[in-house]
Tab-separated table of C-alpha atoms and ligand atoms in Angstrom:
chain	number	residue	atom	x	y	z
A	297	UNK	CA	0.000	0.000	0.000
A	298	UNK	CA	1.139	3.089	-0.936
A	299	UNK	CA	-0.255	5.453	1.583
A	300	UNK	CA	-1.376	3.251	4.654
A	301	UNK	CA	1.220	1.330	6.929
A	302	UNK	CA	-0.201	-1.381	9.374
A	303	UNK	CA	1.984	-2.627	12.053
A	304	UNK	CA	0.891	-5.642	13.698
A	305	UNK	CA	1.845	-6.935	17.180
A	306	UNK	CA	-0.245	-9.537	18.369
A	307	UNK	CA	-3.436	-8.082	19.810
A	308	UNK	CA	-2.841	-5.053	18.811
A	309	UNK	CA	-2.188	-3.550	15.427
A	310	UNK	CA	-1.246	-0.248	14.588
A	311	UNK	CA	-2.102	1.656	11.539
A	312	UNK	CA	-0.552	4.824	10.446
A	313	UNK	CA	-2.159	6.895	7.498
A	314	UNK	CA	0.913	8.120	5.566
A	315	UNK	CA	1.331	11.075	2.899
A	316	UNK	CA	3.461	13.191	4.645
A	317	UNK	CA	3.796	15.526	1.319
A	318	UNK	CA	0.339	16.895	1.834
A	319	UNK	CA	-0.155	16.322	5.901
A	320	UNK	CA	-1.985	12.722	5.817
A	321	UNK	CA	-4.882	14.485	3.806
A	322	UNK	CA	-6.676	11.664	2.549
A	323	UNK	CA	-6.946	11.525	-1.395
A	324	UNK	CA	-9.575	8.346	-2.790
A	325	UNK	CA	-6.307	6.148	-3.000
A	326	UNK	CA	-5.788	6.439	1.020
A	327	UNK	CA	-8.844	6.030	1.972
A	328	UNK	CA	-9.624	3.059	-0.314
A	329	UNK	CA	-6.312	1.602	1.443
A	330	UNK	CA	-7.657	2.743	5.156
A	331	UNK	CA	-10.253	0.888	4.138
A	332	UNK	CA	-8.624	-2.693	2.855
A	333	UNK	CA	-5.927	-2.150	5.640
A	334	UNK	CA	-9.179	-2.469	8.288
A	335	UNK	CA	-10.944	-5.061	6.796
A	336	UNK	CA	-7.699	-7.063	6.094
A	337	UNK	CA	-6.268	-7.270	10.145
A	338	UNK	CA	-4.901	-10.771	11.299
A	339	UNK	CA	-7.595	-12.891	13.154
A	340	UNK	CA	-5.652	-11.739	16.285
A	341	UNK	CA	-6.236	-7.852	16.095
A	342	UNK	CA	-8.106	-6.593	18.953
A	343	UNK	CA	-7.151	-2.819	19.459
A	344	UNK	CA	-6.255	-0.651	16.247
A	345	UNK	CA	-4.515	2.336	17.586
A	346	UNK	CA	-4.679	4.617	14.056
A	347	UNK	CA	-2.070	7.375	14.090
A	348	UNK	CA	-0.572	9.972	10.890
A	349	UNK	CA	3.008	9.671	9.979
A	350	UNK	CA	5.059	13.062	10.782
A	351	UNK	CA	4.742	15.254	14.276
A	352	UNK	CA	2.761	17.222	12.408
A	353	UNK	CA	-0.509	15.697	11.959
A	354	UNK	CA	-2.798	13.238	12.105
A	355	UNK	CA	-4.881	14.163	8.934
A	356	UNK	CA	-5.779	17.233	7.253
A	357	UNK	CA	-8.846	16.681	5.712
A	358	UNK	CA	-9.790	15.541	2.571
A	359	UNK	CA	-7.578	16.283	-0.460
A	360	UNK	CA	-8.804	19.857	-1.522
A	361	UNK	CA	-6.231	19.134	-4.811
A	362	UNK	CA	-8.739	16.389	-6.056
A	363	UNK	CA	-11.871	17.528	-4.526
A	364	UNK	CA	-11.807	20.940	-6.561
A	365	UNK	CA	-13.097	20.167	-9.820
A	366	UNK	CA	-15.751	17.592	-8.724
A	367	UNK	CA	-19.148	17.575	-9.882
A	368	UNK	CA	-22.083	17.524	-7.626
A	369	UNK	CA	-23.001	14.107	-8.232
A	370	UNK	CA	-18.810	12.594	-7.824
A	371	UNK	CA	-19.273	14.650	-4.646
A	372	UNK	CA	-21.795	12.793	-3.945
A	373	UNK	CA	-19.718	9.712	-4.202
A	374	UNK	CA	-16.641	10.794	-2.425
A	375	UNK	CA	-18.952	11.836	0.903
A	376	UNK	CA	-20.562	8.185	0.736
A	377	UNK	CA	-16.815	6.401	0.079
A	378	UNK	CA	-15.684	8.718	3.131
A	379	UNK	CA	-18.765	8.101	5.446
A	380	UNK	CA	-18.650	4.030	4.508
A	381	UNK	CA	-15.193	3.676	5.322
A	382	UNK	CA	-15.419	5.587	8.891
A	383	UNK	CA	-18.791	3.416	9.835
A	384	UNK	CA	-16.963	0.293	8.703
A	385	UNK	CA	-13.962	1.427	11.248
A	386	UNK	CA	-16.611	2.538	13.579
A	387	UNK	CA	-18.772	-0.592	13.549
A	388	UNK	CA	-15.776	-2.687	12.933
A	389	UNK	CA	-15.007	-5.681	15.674
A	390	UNK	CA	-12.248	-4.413	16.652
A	391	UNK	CA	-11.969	-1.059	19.141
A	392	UNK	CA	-10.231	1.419	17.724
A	393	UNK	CA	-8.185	4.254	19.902
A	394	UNK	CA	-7.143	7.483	17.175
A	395	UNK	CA	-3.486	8.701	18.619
A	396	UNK	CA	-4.313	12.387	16.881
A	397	UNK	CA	-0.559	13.503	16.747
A	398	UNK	CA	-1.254	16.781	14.946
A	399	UNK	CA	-3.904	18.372	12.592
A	400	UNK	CA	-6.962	16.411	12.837
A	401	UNK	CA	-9.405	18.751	10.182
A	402	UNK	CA	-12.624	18.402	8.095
A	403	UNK	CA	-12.263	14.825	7.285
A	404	UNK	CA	-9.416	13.938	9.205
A	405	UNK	CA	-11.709	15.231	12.193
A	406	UNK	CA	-14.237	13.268	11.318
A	407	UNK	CA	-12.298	9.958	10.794
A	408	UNK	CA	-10.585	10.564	14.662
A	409	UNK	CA	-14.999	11.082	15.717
A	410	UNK	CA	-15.334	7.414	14.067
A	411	UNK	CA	-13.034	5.571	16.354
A	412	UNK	CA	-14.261	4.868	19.531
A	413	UNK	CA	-11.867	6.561	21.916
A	414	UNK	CA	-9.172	9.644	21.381
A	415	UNK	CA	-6.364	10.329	22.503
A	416	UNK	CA	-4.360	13.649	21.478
A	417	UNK	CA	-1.014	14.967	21.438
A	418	UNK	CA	-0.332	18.853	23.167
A	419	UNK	CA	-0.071	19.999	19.991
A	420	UNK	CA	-3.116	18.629	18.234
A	421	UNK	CA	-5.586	21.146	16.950
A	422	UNK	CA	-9.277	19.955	15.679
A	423	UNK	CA	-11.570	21.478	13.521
A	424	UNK	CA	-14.236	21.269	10.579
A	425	UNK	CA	-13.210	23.847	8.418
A	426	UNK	CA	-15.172	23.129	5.387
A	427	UNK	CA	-17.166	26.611	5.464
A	428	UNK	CA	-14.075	28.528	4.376
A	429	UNK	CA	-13.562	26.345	1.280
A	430	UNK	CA	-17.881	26.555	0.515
A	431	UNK	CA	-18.682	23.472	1.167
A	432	UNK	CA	-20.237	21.472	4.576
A	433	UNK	CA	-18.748	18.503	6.646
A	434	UNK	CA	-18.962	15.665	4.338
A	435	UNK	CA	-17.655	12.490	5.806
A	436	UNK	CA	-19.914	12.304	8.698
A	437	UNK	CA	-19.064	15.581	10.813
A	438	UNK	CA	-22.386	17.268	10.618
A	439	UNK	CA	-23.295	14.112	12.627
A	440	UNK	CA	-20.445	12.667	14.825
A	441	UNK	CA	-20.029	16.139	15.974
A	442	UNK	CA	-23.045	17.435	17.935
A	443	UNK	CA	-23.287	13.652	19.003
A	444	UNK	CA	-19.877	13.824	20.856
A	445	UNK	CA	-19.585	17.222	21.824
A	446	UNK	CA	-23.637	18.879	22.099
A	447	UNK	CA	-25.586	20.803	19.328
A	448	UNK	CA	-23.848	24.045	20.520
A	449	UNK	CA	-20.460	23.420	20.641
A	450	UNK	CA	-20.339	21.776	16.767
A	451	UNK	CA	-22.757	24.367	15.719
A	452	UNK	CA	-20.093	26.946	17.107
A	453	UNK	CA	-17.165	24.825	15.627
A	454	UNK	CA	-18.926	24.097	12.170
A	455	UNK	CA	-20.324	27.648	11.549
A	456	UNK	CA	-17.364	29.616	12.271
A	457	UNK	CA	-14.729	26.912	10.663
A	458	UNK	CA	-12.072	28.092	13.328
A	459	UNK	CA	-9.524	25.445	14.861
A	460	UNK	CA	-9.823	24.476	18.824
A	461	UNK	CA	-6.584	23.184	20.391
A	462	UNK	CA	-6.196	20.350	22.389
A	463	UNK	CA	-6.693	21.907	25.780
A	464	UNK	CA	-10.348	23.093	24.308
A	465	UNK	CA	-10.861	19.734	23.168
A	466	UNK	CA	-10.880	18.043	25.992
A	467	UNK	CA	-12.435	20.526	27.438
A	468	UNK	CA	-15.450	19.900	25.207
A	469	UNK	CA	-15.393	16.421	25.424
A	470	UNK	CA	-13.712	15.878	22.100
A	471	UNK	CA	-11.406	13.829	23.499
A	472	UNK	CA	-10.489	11.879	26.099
A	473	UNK	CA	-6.885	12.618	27.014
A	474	UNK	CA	-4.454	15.068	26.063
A	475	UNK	CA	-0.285	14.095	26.140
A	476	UNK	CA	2.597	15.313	25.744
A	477	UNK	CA	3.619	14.783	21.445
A	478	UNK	CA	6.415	11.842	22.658
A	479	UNK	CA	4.257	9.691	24.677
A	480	UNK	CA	1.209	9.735	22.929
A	481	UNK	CA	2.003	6.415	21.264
A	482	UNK	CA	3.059	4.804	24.743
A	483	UNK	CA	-0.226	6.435	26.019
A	484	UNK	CA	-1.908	5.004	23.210
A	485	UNK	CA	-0.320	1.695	23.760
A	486	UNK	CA	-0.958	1.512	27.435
A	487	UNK	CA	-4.788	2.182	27.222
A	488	UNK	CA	-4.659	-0.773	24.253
A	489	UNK	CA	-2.992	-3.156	26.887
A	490	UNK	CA	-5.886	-2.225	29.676
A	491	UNK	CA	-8.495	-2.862	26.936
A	492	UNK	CA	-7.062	-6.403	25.724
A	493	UNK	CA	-6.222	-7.764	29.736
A	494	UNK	CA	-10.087	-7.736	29.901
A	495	UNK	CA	-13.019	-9.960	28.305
A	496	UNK	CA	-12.954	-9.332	24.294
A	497	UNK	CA	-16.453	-10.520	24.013
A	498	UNK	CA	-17.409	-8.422	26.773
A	499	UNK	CA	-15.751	-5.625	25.503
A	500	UNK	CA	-17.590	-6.044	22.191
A	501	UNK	CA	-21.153	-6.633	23.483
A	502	UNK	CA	-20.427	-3.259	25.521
A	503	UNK	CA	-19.338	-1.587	22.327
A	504	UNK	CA	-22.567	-2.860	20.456
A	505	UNK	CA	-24.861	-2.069	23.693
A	506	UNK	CA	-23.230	2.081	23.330
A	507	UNK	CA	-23.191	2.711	19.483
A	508	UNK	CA	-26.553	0.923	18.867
A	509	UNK	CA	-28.436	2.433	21.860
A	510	UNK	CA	-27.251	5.953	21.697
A	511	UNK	CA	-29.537	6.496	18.466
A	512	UNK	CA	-32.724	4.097	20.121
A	513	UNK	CA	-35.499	5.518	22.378
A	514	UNK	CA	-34.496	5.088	26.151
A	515	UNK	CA	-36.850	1.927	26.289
A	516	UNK	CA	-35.833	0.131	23.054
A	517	UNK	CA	-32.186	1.041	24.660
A	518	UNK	CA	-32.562	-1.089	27.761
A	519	UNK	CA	-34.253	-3.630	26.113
A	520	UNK	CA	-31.030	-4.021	23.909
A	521	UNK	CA	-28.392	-3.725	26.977
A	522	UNK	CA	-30.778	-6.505	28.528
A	523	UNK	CA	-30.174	-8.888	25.397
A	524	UNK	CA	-26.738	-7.912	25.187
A	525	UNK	CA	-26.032	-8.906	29.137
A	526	UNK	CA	-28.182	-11.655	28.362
A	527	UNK	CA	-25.725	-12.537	25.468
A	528	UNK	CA	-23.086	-12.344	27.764
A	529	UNK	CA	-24.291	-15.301	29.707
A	530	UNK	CA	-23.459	-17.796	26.714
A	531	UNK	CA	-20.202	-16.811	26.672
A	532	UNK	CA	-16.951	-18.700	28.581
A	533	UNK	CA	-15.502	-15.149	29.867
A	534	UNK	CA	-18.793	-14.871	32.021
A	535	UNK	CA	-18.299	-17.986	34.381
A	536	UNK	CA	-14.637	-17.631	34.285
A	537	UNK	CA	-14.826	-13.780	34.809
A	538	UNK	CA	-17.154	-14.701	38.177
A	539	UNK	CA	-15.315	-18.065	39.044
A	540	UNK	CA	-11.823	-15.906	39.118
A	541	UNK	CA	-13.609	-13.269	41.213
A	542	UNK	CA	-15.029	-15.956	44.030
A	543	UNK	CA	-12.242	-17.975	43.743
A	544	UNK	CA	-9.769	-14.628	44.222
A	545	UNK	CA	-7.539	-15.492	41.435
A	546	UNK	CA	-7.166	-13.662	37.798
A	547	UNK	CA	-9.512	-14.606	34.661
A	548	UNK	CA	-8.073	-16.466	32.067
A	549	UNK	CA	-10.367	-14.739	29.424
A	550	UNK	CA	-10.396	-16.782	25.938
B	818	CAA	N1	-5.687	18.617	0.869
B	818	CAA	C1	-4.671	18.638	0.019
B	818	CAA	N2	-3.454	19.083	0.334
B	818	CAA	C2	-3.265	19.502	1.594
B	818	CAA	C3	-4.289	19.505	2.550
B	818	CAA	C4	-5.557	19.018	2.136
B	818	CAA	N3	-6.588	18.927	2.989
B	818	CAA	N4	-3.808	20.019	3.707
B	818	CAA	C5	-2.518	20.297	3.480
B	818	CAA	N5	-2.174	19.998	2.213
B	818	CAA	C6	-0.888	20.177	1.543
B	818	CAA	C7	-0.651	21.629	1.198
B	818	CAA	O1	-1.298	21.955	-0.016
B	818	CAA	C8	0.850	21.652	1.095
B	818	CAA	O2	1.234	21.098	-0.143
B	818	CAA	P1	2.373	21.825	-1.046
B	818	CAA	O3	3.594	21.721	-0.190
B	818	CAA	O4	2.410	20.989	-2.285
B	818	CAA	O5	1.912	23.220	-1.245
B	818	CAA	C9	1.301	20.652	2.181
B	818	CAA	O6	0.161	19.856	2.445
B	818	CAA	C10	1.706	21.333	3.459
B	818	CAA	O7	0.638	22.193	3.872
B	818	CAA	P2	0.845	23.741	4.200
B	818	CAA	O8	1.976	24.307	3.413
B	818	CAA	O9	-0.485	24.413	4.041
B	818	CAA	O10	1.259	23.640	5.731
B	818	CAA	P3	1.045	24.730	6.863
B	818	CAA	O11	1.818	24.262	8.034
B	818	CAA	O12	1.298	26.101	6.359
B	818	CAA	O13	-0.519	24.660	7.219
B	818	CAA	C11	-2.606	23.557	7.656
B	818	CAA	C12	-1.080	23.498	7.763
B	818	CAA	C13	-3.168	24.654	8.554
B	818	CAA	C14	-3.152	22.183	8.119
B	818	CAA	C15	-3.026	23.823	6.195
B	818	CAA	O14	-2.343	22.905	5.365
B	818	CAA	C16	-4.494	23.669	5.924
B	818	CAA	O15	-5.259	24.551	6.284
B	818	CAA	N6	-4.898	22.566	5.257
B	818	CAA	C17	-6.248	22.352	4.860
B	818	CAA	C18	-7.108	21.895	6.029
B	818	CAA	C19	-8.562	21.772	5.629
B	818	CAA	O16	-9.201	22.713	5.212
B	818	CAA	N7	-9.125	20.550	5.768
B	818	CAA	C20	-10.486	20.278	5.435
B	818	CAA	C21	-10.574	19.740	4.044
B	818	CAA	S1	-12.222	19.619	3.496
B	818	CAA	C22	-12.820	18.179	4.079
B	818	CAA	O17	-12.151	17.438	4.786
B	818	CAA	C23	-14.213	17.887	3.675
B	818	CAA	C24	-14.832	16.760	4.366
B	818	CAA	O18	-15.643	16.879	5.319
B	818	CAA	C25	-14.667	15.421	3.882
């Protein structure tokens, strides 16, 4: 792949979006690879920790270069390629931690809102700054955006197409940890170990239980976390989670 590097180390694989010459911005070619480079992960994968390449940033945007001349309906096309490929990453079975190690803008934004927890380096700096090129969020901002962070805040961010900094982001609720540029990856890393100790299965039916309730009714919601738990009880990790408790020793999860 010419744009995409995956690293993988037994549980945990780490994939690294890669065209330094235009700051990770993601051009058809890269995101058809980010694509392939998900669905193609050993059995084994667990935790995806998806970084950029460079100090500089994670991934700035979608490539303006090839997005200028497009027609309304190839438009069209690129926002459903885009929007596919982050559900796919964001319903994938896998849990996926973004390590945003610079710019994360318009789509590049959007792609660190489609994992399912972020981590940021001090110097990262978010924003959806489609307005000041004429166009609106296109890979799934609009969305992601007000879900994570409140109507307000996106409104604010999306109308006036002005960067927030880390600090602010976390403030907001953007993300979930802010670190210094040289330990984000060990950060990143550490919070992949703590993920993979625990149940996988249980991990995943919790995963399933958030996404899929957070856009049901409050009823229809605890119905589904009911099946889920219920789920749960088929599974080995549930009587060897609770026989490792009672018999004060550690779980051997599958
Ligand atoms: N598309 C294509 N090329 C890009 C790019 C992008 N999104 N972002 C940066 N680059 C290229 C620049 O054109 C430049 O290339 P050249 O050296 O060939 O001129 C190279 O990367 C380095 O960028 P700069 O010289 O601009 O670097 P800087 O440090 O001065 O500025 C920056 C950094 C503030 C991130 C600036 O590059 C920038 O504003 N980039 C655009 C960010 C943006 O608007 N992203 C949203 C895109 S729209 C979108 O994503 C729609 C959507 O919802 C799907």
């Amino acid at each position: 792949m010419e744009n995409i590097i995956v690293r993988n180390d037994g549980a945990v694989s780490e994939i690294t979006i890669n065209r330094p010459q235009a700051l990770n911005a993601l051009n058809i070619a890269a995101l058809t690879e980010l694509r392939e480079s998900f669905g193609n992960l050993p059995q084994e994968t667990r935790v995806v920790i998806l970084t950029g390449s460079g100090e500089k940033s994670f991934v700035a945007g979608a490539d303006i270069r090839e997005m200028k001349d497009l027609s309304a309906a190839r438009a069209r096309e690129l926002a459903r390629l885009g929007q596919t490929t982050f559900s796919e990453i964001e319903r994938g079975r896998h849990v996926v931690i973004a390590a945003v190690n610079g710019y994360a803008l318009g789509g590049g934004c959007e792609l660190a809102m489609a994992c399912d927890i972020r981590l940021a380096s001090s110097n990262a700096k978010f924003g959806q700054l489609e307005v000041g090129l004429g166009i609106a969020p296109g890979f799934g901002g609009s969305q992601r955006l007000p879900r994570l962070v409140g109507k307000g805040y996106a409104k604010q961010m999306i109308f006036t197409g002005e960067m927030i900094d880390a600090a602010e982001a976390l403030r907001i609720g953007l993300v979930n940890q802010v670190c210094e540029p040289a330990e984000l990856m060990q950060a990143s890393r550490a919070l992949a170990g703590k993920i993979i100790s625990k149940s996988f299965s249980a991990v995943l039916a919790a995963k399933e239980a958030i996404d899929n309730g957070l856009n049901m009714d409050d009823e229809s919601a605890f119905r589904f976390e009911a099946e889920i738990f219920g789920m749960c009880f088929s599974e080995d990790d549930q009587r060897e989670g609770m026989d490792a408790f009672l018999n004060k020793r550690q779980p051997g999860f599958k």
